[in-house]
Amino acid sequence: MNTASRYDKLFEPVPIGPVRAPNRFYQVPHCSGMGFGMPRTLAAMRAVKAEGGWGVVNTEYCSIHPTSDDTPNPHASLWDEGDLSNLALLAEQVHEHGSLAGVQLWHGGSSTSNLASRMAPLGVDSLPVGRDTVQSKKMTKRDIRALRQWQVDAARRAMRAGFDIIYVYATHDYLLHQFLSPDYNTRRDEYGGSLENRVRLVREMIEDTRDAVGHKCAVAVRFSADSGTSPDGCLADDEHRDMIAMLADLPDLWNVNIRDYNREMGSSRFYQEAALESYVSYVKQVTGKPVVGVGRFTSPDTMLRMVEQGVLDLIGAARPSIADPFLPEKIRTGRVDEIRECIGCNVCYASDYKGVPIRCTQNPTIGEEWRRGWHPENVPPRESDQPVLIVGAGPAGLEAALVLGKRGYPVILADGADGPGGRLNLECRLPGLSEYARVRDYRVGRLASMANVDLYMNNYLTPEDILETGYPRVIVATGSRWRTNGMGRYFSRPLAGYEGANLVGPDDLMRDVDVDGRVVLFDDEHNYMGTVLAELLARKGCSVTYVTTEAKAGAWSELTQEQERAQRGLLEMGVEIVTCHAVTAVDAEYATLSCIYTGRTRTVPVDAFVPVTSREPDDRLYLSLRSDEAALERAGIHKLLRIGDCHNPGIIAAAVHAGHRAGREIDSPERELPDYRRDRVVIGETADY
Ligand code: ADP
Ligand code: SF4
């Protein structure tokens, strides 16, 4: 059996109520950071997934009424005819590729503050909303009747917009979940108390939606398979089992998740593929309707196992479909080794949290489909035969080489190290970060098949070497090094106070420099590096004091759903966590910690000190070349770019994006204005901006 036919089962059509999914690849609803404000950007992003073979493509959470307004987090909406018209574009573009379009109708209840609409949040009871200073209104029966009508109205709009699958969204702590859960629901009427009463509203919403659109559209329910009482899987007496059994065949499709969002959206640092299996595997036994679930599936063998063992009917994916919109197509055509596997870094999630269009470490084209016209698989052909020299084979250099190689340019990729990967080679050896190697391995694998790209490792290049090569175009991607002088967010210039310390920089630590005894780690960077290195030190047996200027360990990693697990893990390993302090001085024996509010200091004994504050761009090569334009001209170098961390250090996703852009735009003049279309309303214009 060849690779493609081995996975035939994944390509069987699946009937879902009155519609039929063309295969088992199901892009579950996921945030995009675009919401109702960027309809063209959104439609193009979803359409590429349909083109890549996802048989069903869903929207993100789509509000049914202004009482469910999550601003400033971008979300879809179906409040009126304008929303209908904008979302119709998405449905139409998804249909063009033969896929089904689904819409996740949603009411946030007392999870949304309604900051833009300024309407009162609604709740099963009156509760504080998020971190805002507002409480929800306890819903009356009249409010419940209104809610049901909003769902019906939105469902009808969705049907008219062309959607095939309409959701009732009953999980993730939003309104319907609040009715289901005894943690929230204290009502004494027919919507509270017994299981049957708490399930009543969800039942009514399913029935209402079916009455409204069920002759034409499938009705899906998103529901938690467990109530969150066990960390290892769904318990036999979990009441969510009973709830699903009570509603068993009422919807056309069960889209199941779990209560613990940290696991469901788990980063690869803590959770591997198929992490939800033990929670959701019973669902197919209690319903005859198709079941879809997620598990950051990137392996076709795992997907096949899910179907063959009766765990799932449809392979749900958000992140794997973001990292590789063409994953299904690559399996279908026997190109499994070309799959760009998600690394589980959750940068995609962080961008939505920040309210900006989605980005991805592995897929630099996501979010750029409409505004820059980028496609995840296709690049424009080369415009000349001029070769390109790339210096530095980190994420930026590798991606630039990949794009240029695909375009057909002759490319030399040189690096002073003994293997490609740059920072990835160090980071993927840290606790929990092994999947980061996929960023390197995918690109190195693809480059190996390109006769026009040559890799020269152990080739440290000086400016003189480069001038001698005679390559007309040079891309410098030489990366950055962690600073050890304290410079970062808190200290904006180098600090003299660390000079007497036994300093161990993050780069040294990642290169296995010996450290033992009492170690103070100062995290002023706030992403994963500080907490990961603290974990590494604790595993080595060091007695670790982790100091941060923030109020939490690895505060930025809250955006990637890692913070809570990281801090808990450190505490469980005996790491002392000191928050809201800076390390102002360190000598051979003591570190001085200073409160960021009062300036009060205290000292702790120290054998080694690890500052994780910021990185120094390694721009020496670029600046040296740039400093002599006449020499560049004599050498025939007419294009000199620097990209990635040597330009401005950032997350890996930023370096990959910079590499991709350089590869696509090598022939373009450098511009000062944004070189992309902006998805916005222009008064008095009908042009396609
Ligand atoms: P980025 O994230 O921007 O891709 P990295 O730090 O991951 O940057 O990678 C930079 C790479 O550049 C490293 O592998 C490093 O060995 C290489 N490098 C730096 N300077 C030179 C040089 N002068 N010649 C060749 N390779 C270099
Ligand atoms: Fe996966 Fe990271 Fe891309 Fe998200 S950003 S899809 S977690 S690789």
XYZ file of C-alpha atoms and ligand atoms in Angstrom, residues 391-398 414-417 419 421-425 459-462 477-480 615 618 620-621 643-646 652 655, ligand 1:
63
model
C 25.043 34.401 5.925
C 23.546 32.664 8.943
C 21.387 29.538 8.914
C 19.111 30.313 11.837
C 15.339 30.553 11.363
C 15.648 33.760 9.319
C 18.416 32.514 7.006
C 16.817 29.093 6.547
C 26.736 29.721 4.900
C 27.068 29.401 8.655
C 30.019 29.355 11.020
C 28.422 26.624 13.120
C 25.038 22.567 11.527
C 19.517 25.932 12.947
C 21.084 28.853 14.795
C 19.301 29.522 18.085
C 16.999 26.563 17.480
C 19.896 24.163 18.025
C 32.042 28.635 7.264
C 32.429 31.708 9.387
C 32.506 34.626 6.948
C 34.290 37.934 7.454
C 21.086 36.767 9.113
C 23.716 36.511 11.818
C 21.392 36.478 14.813
C 21.998 37.756 18.323
C 19.824 40.192 23.456
C 25.037 40.518 16.079
C 28.968 43.505 13.179
C 29.170 41.866 9.785
C 17.100 40.205 8.606
C 15.972 38.477 11.785
C 17.628 38.831 15.156
C 20.702 40.678 13.823
C 11.411 32.904 16.333
C 12.779 35.841 12.269
P 17.886 34.332 13.481
O 16.916 34.019 14.573
O 17.850 35.773 13.104
O 17.758 33.429 12.307
P 20.086 32.878 14.843
O 20.827 33.472 15.991
O 19.153 31.769 15.128
O 19.367 34.106 14.101
O 21.106 32.361 13.768
C 22.194 33.106 13.360
C 23.208 32.164 12.733
O 24.190 32.955 12.090
C 23.956 31.274 13.711
O 23.809 29.928 13.320
C 25.423 31.720 13.603
O 26.316 30.623 13.703
C 25.466 32.331 12.229
N 26.498 33.370 12.032
C 26.661 34.509 12.742
N 27.688 35.236 12.220
C 28.164 34.544 11.163
C 29.206 34.782 10.201
N 29.911 35.887 10.225
N 29.421 33.836 9.258
C 28.671 32.711 9.201
N 27.684 32.448 10.072
C 27.413 33.341 11.045
